[in-house]
PDB file of C-alpha atoms and ligand atoms in Angstrom:
ATOM      1  CA  MET A   1      -0.844 -15.622  -9.374  1.00 88.00           C
ATOM      2  CA  ILE A   2      -0.454 -12.221  -8.781  1.00 97.00           C
ATOM      3  CA  SER A   3       2.329 -10.301  -9.842  1.00 98.00           C
ATOM      4  CA  LYS A   4       1.266  -7.387 -10.523  1.00 98.00           C
ATOM      5  CA  CYS A   5       1.423  -4.495  -6.732  1.00 98.00           C
ATOM      6  CA  LEU A   6       0.142  -0.766  -7.838  1.00 98.00           C
ATOM      7  CA  PHE A   7       1.251   1.622  -5.472  1.00 98.00           C
ATOM      8  CA  PRO A   8      -0.258   4.917  -5.134  1.00 97.00           C
ATOM      9  CA  ALA A   9       1.614   7.635  -4.914  1.00 95.00           C
ATOM     10  CA  ALA A  10       0.852  11.080  -5.865  1.00 93.00           C
ATOM     11  CA  GLY A  11      -0.780  11.891  -2.811  1.00 89.00           C
ATOM     12  CA  TYR A  12       0.799  16.021  -1.381  1.00 89.00           C
ATOM     13  CA  GLY A  13       1.793  14.297   1.662  1.00 89.00           C
ATOM     14  CA  THR A  14       0.790  17.697   3.451  1.00 93.00           C
ATOM     15  CA  ARG A  15       0.930  16.840   6.655  1.00 94.00           C
ATOM     16  CA  PHE A  16       5.108  16.480   6.192  1.00 95.00           C
ATOM     17  CA  LEU A  17       5.251  20.164   5.927  1.00 96.00           C
ATOM     18  CA  PRO A  18       7.707  21.128   4.732  1.00 96.00           C
ATOM     19  CA  ALA A  19       9.843  17.822   4.277  1.00 94.00           C
ATOM     20  CA  THR A  20       7.169  16.644   1.323  1.00 94.00           C
ATOM     21  CA  LYS A  21       7.607  20.542   0.131  1.00 93.00           C
ATOM     22  CA  ALA A  22      10.280  19.415  -2.802  1.00 93.00           C
ATOM     23  CA  MET A  23      10.547  15.417  -1.611  1.00 94.00           C
ATOM     24  CA  PRO A  24       7.622  12.820  -2.093  1.00 96.00           C
ATOM     25  CA  LYS A  25       6.623  11.335   0.627  1.00 95.00           C
ATOM     26  CA  GLU A  26       6.902   7.948   0.240  1.00 96.00           C
ATOM     27  CA  MET A  27      10.733   9.010  -0.454  1.00 97.00           C
ATOM     28  CA  LEU A  28      10.616   9.690   3.662  1.00 97.00           C
ATOM     29  CA  PRO A  29      12.842   7.213   4.868  1.00 97.00           C
ATOM     30  CA  ILE A  30      12.703   4.518   8.700  1.00 97.00           C
ATOM     31  CA  LEU A  31      15.783   4.429   9.400  1.00 96.00           C
ATOM     32  CA  THR A  32      17.518   4.236   5.941  1.00 94.00           C
ATOM     33  CA  LYS A  33      15.102   3.404   3.542  1.00 96.00           C
ATOM     34  CA  PRO A  34      11.854   5.240   2.351  1.00 98.00           C
ATOM     35  CA  LEU A  35       9.045   3.714   2.536  1.00 98.00           C
ATOM     36  CA  ILE A  36       8.129   3.166  -0.728  1.00 98.00           C
ATOM     37  CA  GLN A  37      11.061   0.623  -0.838  1.00 98.00           C
ATOM     38  CA  TYR A  38       9.424  -1.068   2.516  1.00 98.00           C
ATOM     39  CA  GLY A  39       6.412  -1.534   0.291  1.00 98.00           C
ATOM     40  CA  VAL A  40       7.972  -2.691  -2.917  1.00 98.00           C
ATOM     41  CA  GLU A  41      10.034  -5.616  -0.540  1.00 97.00           C
ATOM     42  CA  GLU A  42       6.804  -6.825   0.166  1.00 98.00           C
ATOM     43  CA  ALA A  43       5.141  -6.781  -2.767  1.00 98.00           C
ATOM     44  CA  TYR A  44       8.580  -8.946  -3.675  1.00 98.00           C
ATOM     45  CA  GLU A  45       7.983 -11.425  -1.895  1.00 97.00           C
ATOM     46  CA  ALA A  46       5.337 -11.557  -2.002  1.00 98.00           C
ATOM     47  CA  GLY A  47       5.390 -12.856  -5.686  1.00 98.00           C
ATOM     48  CA  CYS A  48       4.844  -9.887  -7.650  1.00 98.00           C
ATOM     49  CA  ASN A  49       7.972  -8.561 -10.060  1.00 98.00           C
ATOM     50  CA  VAL A  50       5.977  -5.435 -12.059  1.00 98.00           C
ATOM     51  CA  MET A  51       6.137  -2.764  -9.413  1.00 98.00           C
ATOM     52  CA  ALA A  52       2.892  -0.538 -10.712  1.00 98.00           C
ATOM     53  CA  ILE A  53       3.309   2.898  -9.256  1.00 98.00           C
ATOM     54  CA  ILE A  54       1.176   5.874  -9.992  1.00 97.00           C
ATOM     55  CA  THR A  55       2.577   8.858  -9.391  1.00 95.00           C
ATOM     56  CA  GLY A  56       2.414  12.800  -9.557  1.00 92.00           C
ATOM     57  CA  ARG A  57       3.927  16.313 -10.683  1.00 90.00           C
ATOM     58  CA  GLY A  58       7.257  16.997  -8.320  1.00 88.00           C
ATOM     59  CA  LYS A  59       7.891  12.280  -7.231  1.00 92.00           C
ATOM     60  CA  ARG A  60      10.451  11.540  -9.669  1.00 93.00           C
ATOM     61  CA  ALA A  61      12.841  10.955  -6.723  1.00 96.00           C
ATOM     62  CA  ILE A  62      10.799   7.541  -6.610  1.00 97.00           C
ATOM     63  CA  THR A  63      11.546   6.748 -10.001  1.00 96.00           C
ATOM     64  CA  ASP A  64      15.081   7.760 -10.044  1.00 96.00           C
ATOM     65  CA  HIS A  65      15.012   5.667  -6.422  1.00 97.00           C
ATOM     66  CA  PHE A  66      14.023   2.283  -8.659  1.00 97.00           C
ATOM     67  CA  ASP A  67      16.801   2.828 -10.860  1.00 96.00           C
ATOM     68  CA  ILE A  68      20.371   2.238 -11.159  1.00 93.00           C
ATOM     69  CA  SER A  69      22.704   5.576 -10.244  1.00 91.00           C
ATOM     70  CA  TYR A  70      26.559   4.190 -11.771  1.00 90.00           C
ATOM     71  CA  GLU A  71      28.544   7.646 -10.989  1.00 92.00           C
ATOM     72  CA  LEU A  72      27.375   7.085  -7.560  1.00 91.00           C
ATOM     73  CA  GLU A  73      27.936   2.597  -7.938  1.00 89.00           C
ATOM     74  CA  HIS A  74      31.456   3.954  -9.090  1.00 91.00           C
ATOM     75  CA  GLN A  75      32.522   6.123  -6.574  1.00 92.00           C
ATOM     76  CA  ILE A  76      31.474   2.772  -3.786  1.00 93.00           C
ATOM     77  CA  LYS A  77      33.308   0.243  -5.901  1.00 90.00           C
ATOM     78  CA  GLY A  78      34.931  -1.642  -3.592  1.00 91.00           C
ATOM     79  CA  SER A  79      33.705   0.400  -0.258  1.00 93.00           C
ATOM     80  CA  ALA A  80      32.174  -1.353   3.038  1.00 90.00           C
ATOM     81  CA  LYS A  81      29.620   0.982   1.608  1.00 92.00           C
ATOM     82  CA  GLU A  82      29.142  -1.243  -1.411  1.00 91.00           C
ATOM     83  CA  SER A  83      27.006  -3.551   1.272  1.00 90.00           C
ATOM     84  CA  LEU A  84      24.073  -1.034   1.954  1.00 91.00           C
ATOM     85  CA  LEU A  85      23.017  -1.211  -2.045  1.00 90.00           C
ATOM     86  CA  THR A  86      22.747  -4.640  -2.111  1.00 90.00           C
ATOM     87  CA  ASP A  87      18.986  -4.842  -1.349  1.00 92.00           C
ATOM     88  CA  ILE A  88      17.793  -1.657  -3.546  1.00 94.00           C
ATOM     89  CA  ARG A  89      20.376  -3.393  -6.749  1.00 93.00           C
ATOM     90  CA  LYS A  90      18.375  -6.679  -5.781  1.00 94.00           C
ATOM     91  CA  LEU A  91      15.535  -5.556  -6.568  1.00 97.00           C
ATOM     92  CA  ILE A  92      16.723  -3.341  -9.152  1.00 96.00           C
ATOM     93  CA  ASN A  93      17.217  -6.788 -11.298  1.00 96.00           C
ATOM     94  CA  SER A  94      14.300  -8.507 -10.429  1.00 97.00           C
ATOM     95  CA  CYS A  95      11.198  -6.289 -10.884  1.00 98.00           C
ATOM     96  CA  THR A  96      10.315  -4.404 -13.468  1.00 98.00           C
ATOM     97  CA  PHE A  97       8.847  -0.965 -12.681  1.00 98.00           C
ATOM     98  CA  THR A  98       6.295   0.741 -14.718  1.00 98.00           C
ATOM     99  CA  TYR A  99       4.743   4.134 -14.362  1.00 97.00           C
ATOM    100  CA  THR A 100       1.999   6.603 -14.739  1.00 97.00           C
ATOM    101  CA  ARG A 101       1.074  10.121 -13.579  1.00 95.00           C
ATOM    102  CA  GLN A 102      -1.984  10.896 -11.368  1.00 94.00           C
ATOM    103  CA  ASN A 103      -2.379  14.339 -13.064  1.00 92.00           C
ATOM    104  CA  GLU A 104      -5.107  15.578 -10.777  1.00 90.00           C
ATOM    105  CA  MET A 105      -6.301  14.804  -7.296  1.00 91.00           C
ATOM    106  CA  LYS A 106      -9.521  13.350  -7.412  1.00 94.00           C
ATOM    107  CA  GLY A 107      -9.463  10.607  -4.552  1.00 95.00           C
ATOM    108  CA  LEU A 108      -7.244   6.699  -4.286  1.00 97.00           C
ATOM    109  CA  GLY A 109     -10.233   5.775  -7.148  1.00 98.00           C
ATOM    110  CA  ASP A 110      -9.023   7.767  -9.625  1.00 97.00           C
ATOM    111  CA  ALA A 111      -5.439   6.574  -8.439  1.00 97.00           C
ATOM    112  CA  ILE A 112      -6.115   2.628  -9.026  1.00 98.00           C
ATOM    113  CA  TYR A 113      -8.174   3.768 -12.038  1.00 98.00           C
ATOM    114  CA  LYS A 114      -4.927   5.762 -13.566  1.00 97.00           C
ATOM    115  CA  GLY A 115      -3.187   1.967 -13.147  1.00 97.00           C
ATOM    116  CA  LYS A 116      -5.125   0.148 -15.193  1.00 97.00           C
ATOM    117  CA  ALA A 117      -2.631   0.907 -18.002  1.00 96.00           C
ATOM    118  CA  LEU A 118      -0.092  -0.578 -16.087  1.00 97.00           C
ATOM    119  CA  VAL A 119      -1.846  -3.991 -15.098  1.00 97.00           C
ATOM    120  CA  GLY A 120      -4.256  -4.953 -17.365  1.00 96.00           C
ATOM    121  CA  ASP A 121      -7.861  -4.997 -17.107  1.00 95.00           C
ATOM    122  CA  ASN A 122      -7.857  -9.225 -16.859  1.00 96.00           C
ATOM    123  CA  GLU A 123      -5.626 -10.232 -14.012  1.00 97.00           C
ATOM    124  CA  PRO A 124      -5.782  -9.787 -10.734  1.00 98.00           C
ATOM    125  CA  PHE A 125      -3.560  -7.004  -8.812  1.00 98.00           C
ATOM    126  CA  ALA A 126      -2.224  -6.287  -5.227  1.00 98.00           C
ATOM    127  CA  VAL A 127      -2.564  -2.638  -4.039  1.00 98.00           C
ATOM    128  CA  ILE A 128       0.225  -1.254  -1.489  1.00 98.00           C
ATOM    129  CA  LEU A 129      -0.593   2.571  -0.121  1.00 98.00           C
ATOM    130  CA  ALA A 130       3.200   2.781   1.345  1.00 97.00           C
ATOM    131  CA  ASP A 131       2.388   5.010   4.257  1.00 96.00           C
ATOM    132  CA  ASP A 132       0.733   1.961   6.231  1.00 98.00           C
ATOM    133  CA  LEU A 133       3.584   0.429   6.946  1.00 98.00           C
ATOM    134  CA  CYS A 134       3.176  -3.222   7.407  1.00 97.00           C
ATOM    135  CA  ILE A 135       5.198  -5.886   8.791  1.00 96.00           C
ATOM    136  CA  ASN A 136       5.032  -9.807  10.782  1.00 96.00           C
ATOM    137  CA  PRO A 137       8.399 -10.496  12.304  1.00 91.00           C
ATOM    138  CA  ASN A 138       7.912 -14.244  12.946  1.00 84.00           C
ATOM    139  CA  GLY A 139       5.914 -14.791   9.727  1.00 91.00           C
ATOM    140  CA  ILE A 140       5.715 -14.945   5.802  1.00 96.00           C
ATOM    141  CA  GLY A 141       4.395 -10.737   5.132  1.00 97.00           C
ATOM    142  CA  VAL A 142       0.914  -8.942   5.371  1.00 98.00           C
ATOM    143  CA  LEU A 143       0.752  -9.160   1.072  1.00 98.00           C
ATOM    144  CA  ARG A 144       1.932 -12.449   1.205  1.00 98.00           C
ATOM    145  CA  GLN A 145      -0.628 -14.020   3.934  1.00 98.00           C
ATOM    146  CA  MET A 146      -3.615 -12.147   1.816  1.00 98.00           C
ATOM    147  CA  ILE A 147      -2.747 -13.196  -2.113  1.00 98.00           C
ATOM    148  CA  GLU A 148      -2.967 -17.030  -0.140  1.00 98.00           C
ATOM    149  CA  LEU A 149      -6.383 -16.005   0.620  1.00 98.00           C
ATOM    150  CA  TYR A 150      -7.015 -14.870  -2.891  1.00 98.00           C
ATOM    151  CA  ASN A 151      -5.894 -18.422  -4.154  1.00 98.00           C
ATOM    152  CA  LYS A 152      -8.104 -19.750  -1.992  1.00 97.00           C
ATOM    153  CA  TYR A 153     -10.884 -17.323  -2.887  1.00 98.00           C
ATOM    154  CA  ARG A 154     -10.496 -16.152  -6.597  1.00 98.00           C
ATOM    155  CA  CYS A 155     -12.339 -12.308  -5.208  1.00 98.00           C
ATOM    156  CA  SER A 156     -11.058  -8.772  -3.848  1.00 98.00           C
ATOM    157  CA  ILE A 157      -9.626  -8.562   0.221  1.00 98.00           C
ATOM    158  CA  VAL A 158      -8.746  -5.940   1.815  1.00 98.00           C
ATOM    159  CA  ALA A 159      -6.488  -5.887   4.531  1.00 98.00           C
ATOM    160  CA  ILE A 160      -8.629  -5.100   8.331  1.00 98.00           C
ATOM    161  CA  MET A 161      -7.903  -4.424  11.975  1.00 98.00           C
ATOM    162  CA  GLU A 162      -9.819  -3.408  14.865  1.00 97.00           C
ATOM    163  CA  VAL A 163      -8.541   0.410  16.091  1.00 97.00           C
ATOM    164  CA  ASP A 164     -10.358   2.566  18.398  1.00 96.00           C
ATOM    165  CA  LYS A 165     -13.969   4.117  18.044  1.00 94.00           C
ATOM    166  CA  LYS A 166     -12.527   7.242  18.531  1.00 95.00           C
ATOM    167  CA  GLU A 167     -10.110   6.585  14.850  1.00 96.00           C
ATOM    168  CA  VAL A 168     -12.780   5.409  12.360  1.00 97.00           C
ATOM    169  CA  HIS A 169     -12.996   8.785  10.777  1.00 97.00           C
ATOM    170  CA  LYS A 170     -10.030   7.934   9.227  1.00 96.00           C
ATOM    171  CA  TYR A 171     -10.491   5.289   7.942  1.00 97.00           C
ATOM    172  CA  GLY A 172     -12.742   3.465   5.284  1.00 98.00           C
ATOM    173  CA  VAL A 173     -14.926   1.140   7.693  1.00 98.00           C
ATOM    174  CA  ILE A 174     -16.009  -2.757   6.831  1.00 98.00           C
ATOM    175  CA  ALA A 175     -18.887  -4.766   8.263  1.00 97.00           C
ATOM    176  CA  GLY A 176     -19.435  -8.688   7.418  1.00 97.00           C
ATOM    177  CA  ARG A 177     -19.819 -11.703   8.882  1.00 97.00           C
ATOM    178  CA  GLU A 178     -17.042 -13.810  10.038  1.00 98.00           C
ATOM    179  CA  ILE A 179     -16.424 -17.145   7.816  1.00 98.00           C
ATOM    180  CA  GLU A 180     -13.359 -18.186   9.011  1.00 97.00           C
ATOM    181  CA  ASP A 181     -10.987 -16.866  11.400  1.00 97.00           C
ATOM    182  CA  GLY A 182      -9.840 -13.280  10.848  1.00 97.00           C
ATOM    183  CA  VAL A 183     -11.999 -13.735   7.248  1.00 98.00           C
ATOM    184  CA  PHE A 184     -15.236 -11.392   7.032  1.00 98.00           C
ATOM    185  CA  LEU A 185     -17.561 -11.436   4.390  1.00 98.00           C
ATOM    186  CA  VAL A 186     -17.838  -7.841   3.793  1.00 98.00           C
ATOM    187  CA  ASP A 187     -21.672  -6.228   3.653  1.00 97.00           C
ATOM    188  CA  ASP A 188     -20.547  -3.229   4.582  1.00 97.00           C
ATOM    189  CA  MET A 189     -18.443  -0.724   3.801  1.00 97.00           C
ATOM    190  CA  VAL A 190     -18.017   3.239   4.602  1.00 97.00           C
ATOM    191  CA  GLU A 191     -14.857   5.841   3.620  1.00 98.00           C
ATOM    192  CA  LYS A 192     -14.464   7.818   6.867  1.00 97.00           C
ATOM    193  CA  PRO A 193     -17.581   7.370   8.472  1.00 97.00           C
ATOM    194  CA  GLU A 194     -18.035   9.108  12.307  1.00 96.00           C
ATOM    195  CA  SER A 195     -18.237   6.978  14.391  1.00 93.00           C
ATOM    196  CA  ASP A 196     -21.517   6.857  15.493  1.00 93.00           C
ATOM    197  CA  LYS A 197     -22.519   5.644  12.748  1.00 93.00           C
ATOM    198  CA  ALA A 198     -19.603   3.334  11.916  1.00 95.00           C
ATOM    199  CA  PRO A 199     -20.720   0.484  11.427  1.00 95.00           C
ATOM    200  CA  SER A 200     -17.536  -1.627  13.471  1.00 96.00           C
ATOM    201  CA  ASN A 201     -14.120  -0.643  14.273  1.00 97.00           C
ATOM    202  CA  LEU A 202     -12.558  -3.307  11.677  1.00 98.00           C
ATOM    203  CA  ALA A 203     -11.020  -0.185   9.491  1.00 98.00           C
ATOM    204  CA  ILE A 204      -9.382  -0.634   5.686  1.00 98.00           C
ATOM    205  CA  ILE A 205      -5.317  -0.880   5.389  1.00 98.00           C
ATOM    206  CA  GLY A 206      -3.665  -0.135   3.073  1.00 98.00           C
ATOM    207  CA  ARG A 207      -3.428  -3.332   1.216  1.00 98.00           C
ATOM    208  CA  TYR A 208      -5.801  -4.536  -1.362  1.00 98.00           C
ATOM    209  CA  ILE A 209      -6.645  -7.333  -4.337  1.00 98.00           C
ATOM    210  CA  LEU A 210      -8.186  -5.880  -6.998  1.00 98.00           C
ATOM    211  CA  THR A 211     -10.025  -8.726  -8.837  1.00 98.00           C
ATOM    212  CA  PRO A 212      -9.884  -6.158 -13.015  1.00 98.00           C
ATOM    213  CA  ASP A 213     -13.719  -6.218 -12.789  1.00 98.00           C
ATOM    214  CA  ILE A 214     -13.266  -3.015 -10.142  1.00 98.00           C
ATOM    215  CA  PHE A 215     -12.398  -0.857 -13.484  1.00 98.00           C
ATOM    216  CA  LYS A 216     -15.787  -0.933 -14.659  1.00 98.00           C
ATOM    217  CA  LEU A 217     -17.157  -0.114 -11.183  1.00 98.00           C
ATOM    218  CA  ILE A 218     -14.876   1.983 -10.448  1.00 98.00           C
ATOM    219  CA  GLU A 219     -16.137   3.877 -13.585  1.00 98.00           C
ATOM    220  CA  SER A 220     -19.827   3.941 -12.433  1.00 97.00           C
ATOM    221  CA  THR A 221     -18.705   5.178  -8.970  1.00 97.00           C
ATOM    222  CA  PRO A 222     -19.932   8.647  -7.717  1.00 96.00           C
ATOM    223  CA  ALA A 223     -17.614  11.070  -5.748  1.00 94.00           C
ATOM    224  CA  GLY A 224     -17.634   9.947  -2.406  1.00 95.00           C
ATOM    225  CA  LYS A 225     -16.609  10.851   0.815  1.00 95.00           C
ATOM    226  CA  ASN A 226     -14.755  14.877   0.098  1.00 94.00           C
ATOM    227  CA  GLY A 227     -15.679  15.034  -3.214  1.00 95.00           C
ATOM    228  CA  GLU A 228     -13.386  12.202  -4.003  1.00 96.00           C
ATOM    229  CA  LEU A 229     -13.657   8.935  -6.659  1.00 97.00           C
ATOM    230  CA  GLN A 230     -12.923   6.042  -3.314  1.00 98.00           C
ATOM    231  CA  ILE A 231     -12.267   2.947  -3.389  1.00 98.00           C
ATOM    232  CA  THR A 232     -14.457   1.900  -0.879  1.00 98.00           C
ATOM    233  CA  ASP A 233     -17.079   2.465  -3.019  1.00 98.00           C
ATOM    234  CA  ALA A 234     -16.555   0.934  -5.720  1.00 98.00           C
ATOM    235  CA  LEU A 235     -15.369  -2.607  -3.394  1.00 98.00           C
ATOM    236  CA  LEU A 236     -18.741  -1.983  -1.781  1.00 98.00           C
ATOM    237  CA  THR A 237     -21.034  -1.951  -5.513  1.00 98.00           C
ATOM    238  CA  GLN A 238     -18.751  -5.438  -5.828  1.00 98.00           C
ATOM    239  CA  ALA A 239     -19.610  -6.596  -2.642  1.00 98.00           C
ATOM    240  CA  LYS A 240     -23.128  -6.352  -3.397  1.00 97.00           C
ATOM    241  CA  GLU A 241     -23.267  -8.471  -6.371  1.00 97.00           C
ATOM    242  CA  GLY A 242     -20.068 -10.235  -5.864  1.00 96.00           C
ATOM    243  CA  MET A 243     -18.047 -11.193  -3.173  1.00 98.00           C
ATOM    244  CA  VAL A 244     -15.395  -8.413  -0.868  1.00 98.00           C
ATOM    245  CA  LEU A 245     -13.909 -10.056   2.041  1.00 98.00           C
ATOM    246  CA  GLY A 246     -11.823  -8.678   4.721  1.00 98.00           C
ATOM    247  CA  TYR A 247      -8.727  -9.481   6.563  1.00 98.00           C
ATOM    248  CA  LYS A 248      -7.152  -9.534   9.965  1.00 98.00           C
ATOM    249  CA  PHE A 249      -3.791  -9.749   8.888  1.00 98.00           C
ATOM    250  CA  GLU A 250      -1.217 -10.852  11.171  1.00 97.00           C
ATOM    251  CA  GLY A 251       1.744  -8.423  11.985  1.00 97.00           C
ATOM    252  CA  LYS A 252       2.275  -5.162  12.299  1.00 97.00           C
ATOM    253  CA  ARG A 253       1.369  -1.438  10.682  1.00 98.00           C
ATOM    254  CA  PHE A 254       2.352   1.835  11.393  1.00 98.00           C
ATOM    255  CA  ASP A 255       0.922   4.987  10.552  1.00 97.00           C
ATOM    256  CA  CYS A 256       3.942   6.037   8.644  1.00 97.00           C
ATOM    257  CA  GLY A 257       0.928   8.899   7.169  1.00 95.00           C
ATOM    258  CA  SER A 258       1.124  10.587   9.842  1.00 95.00           C
ATOM    259  CA  VAL A 259       3.947  11.875  12.653  1.00 96.00           C
ATOM    260  CA  ASP A 260       3.031   9.857  15.414  1.00 97.00           C
ATOM    261  CA  GLY A 261       3.229   6.719  13.563  1.00 97.00           C
ATOM    262  CA  PHE A 262       6.511   7.123  11.672  1.00 98.00           C
ATOM    263  CA  VAL A 263       8.061   8.473  14.899  1.00 98.00           C
ATOM    264  CA  GLU A 264       6.876   4.639  16.332  1.00 98.00           C
ATOM    265  CA  ALA A 265       7.813   3.069  12.936  1.00 97.00           C
ATOM    266  CA  THR A 266      11.905   4.731  13.224  1.00 97.00           C
ATOM    267  CA  ASN A 267      12.219   3.565  17.345  1.00 97.00           C
ATOM    268  CA  TYR A 268      10.371  -0.052  16.525  1.00 97.00           C
ATOM    269  CA  PHE A 269      13.500  -0.458  13.514  1.00 96.00           C
ATOM    270  CA  TYR A 270      16.071   0.867  15.187  1.00 96.00           C
ATOM    271  CA  GLN A 271      15.092  -1.079  18.138  1.00 95.00           C
ATOM    272  CA  ASN A 272      15.272  -4.223  15.862  1.00 91.00           C
ATOM    273  CA  GLU A 273      16.857  -3.318  13.279  1.00 78.00           C
ATOM    274  CA  THR A 274      19.061  -6.798  13.085  1.00 55.00           C
ATOM    275  CA  ASN A 275      22.393  -5.732  11.989  1.00 50.00           C
ATOM    276  CA  ARG A 276      22.111  -2.693  14.295  1.00 48.00           C
TER     277      ARG A 276
HETATM  278  C1  G1P B   1      -7.526   5.121   2.287  1.00 78.30           C
HETATM  279  C2  G1P B   1      -8.019   4.875   1.929  1.00 78.30           C
HETATM  280  C3  G1P B   1      -9.259   4.153   3.695  1.00 78.30           C
HETATM  281  C4  G1P B   1      -8.091   3.581   3.739  1.00 78.30           C
HETATM  282  C5  G1P B   1      -6.773   4.176   4.237  1.00 78.30           C
HETATM  283  C6  G1P B   1      -5.952   3.417   4.459  1.00 78.30           C
HETATM  284  O1  G1P B   1      -7.515   6.673   3.326  1.00 78.30           O
HETATM  285  O2  G1P B   1      -9.294   5.506   1.164  1.00 78.30           O
HETATM  286  O3  G1P B   1     -10.656   2.971   2.979  1.00 78.30           O
HETATM  287  O4  G1P B   1      -9.040   3.660   5.076  1.00 78.30           O
HETATM  288  O5  G1P B   1      -6.669   4.251   3.076  1.00 78.30           O
HETATM  289  O6  G1P B   1      -4.563   4.408   5.554  1.00 78.30           O
HETATM  290  P1  G1P B   1      -6.136   7.590   3.498  1.00 78.30           P
HETATM  291  O7  G1P B   1      -5.913   7.321   4.329  1.00 78.30           O
HETATM  292  O8  G1P B   1      -5.813   7.626   1.683  1.00 78.30           O
HETATM  293  O9  G1P B   1      -7.006   9.488   2.895  1.00 78.30           O
END
């Protein structure tokens, strides 16, 4: 059973300045819903009910979002607008939200390590990077697909997708042998390689299932690309000492960490939201 999902959400969101000067990038909305709520809904749908959020300075809006706003609810009680809060209210009632801060921006590996206090080190857990917005319009969500795969293989899993060779420098990139349709046994993994040094064009997308031994491996991982502690490097050790899978998920992914991807997601949701 995987019941806990970690959300690294401490980054500055510099690509969205000035919008993110005083507002967390995870609170940027696609239509009327903030990015992080899409992630929490995906985790909930996958069976998680503990949402462990790694925040930082200036991120209080996230904490407030996943809490009741009595004044607001009192104001709109009995009006048609009340229904706009139904989804978020359901999450608040069904999940426990826990928080800790990453004090310094030392990389995704460090952010995940900070989550140890929230998710514990004796059970597997999920990780969602909320600016990778993933949907599967005609089937089960991406995280749930990964949890089902975890139940079969019981090892760490990273979501992957094929990207253009020109784009590999933006991602962690894996190489491995396909052991079943869309499932790769990872034997190499490089964080943001130049295109001529990339082991493949299979890029890691912001969905992970991690087994708890990852914390010990992070402790012994030196700083990597850009002087930051990279989860990709810790996972490579795990792949070499044990087993890590790459999973080509079913569904669509929007890179909402970039303005182009954000606009693409906005247009997509505007056209496809059923109640519009
Ligand atoms: C992070 C990871 C990278 C992964 C990417 C997915 O990079 O370090 O391996 O491919 O997320 O979005 P970031 O985009 O935070 O720089």
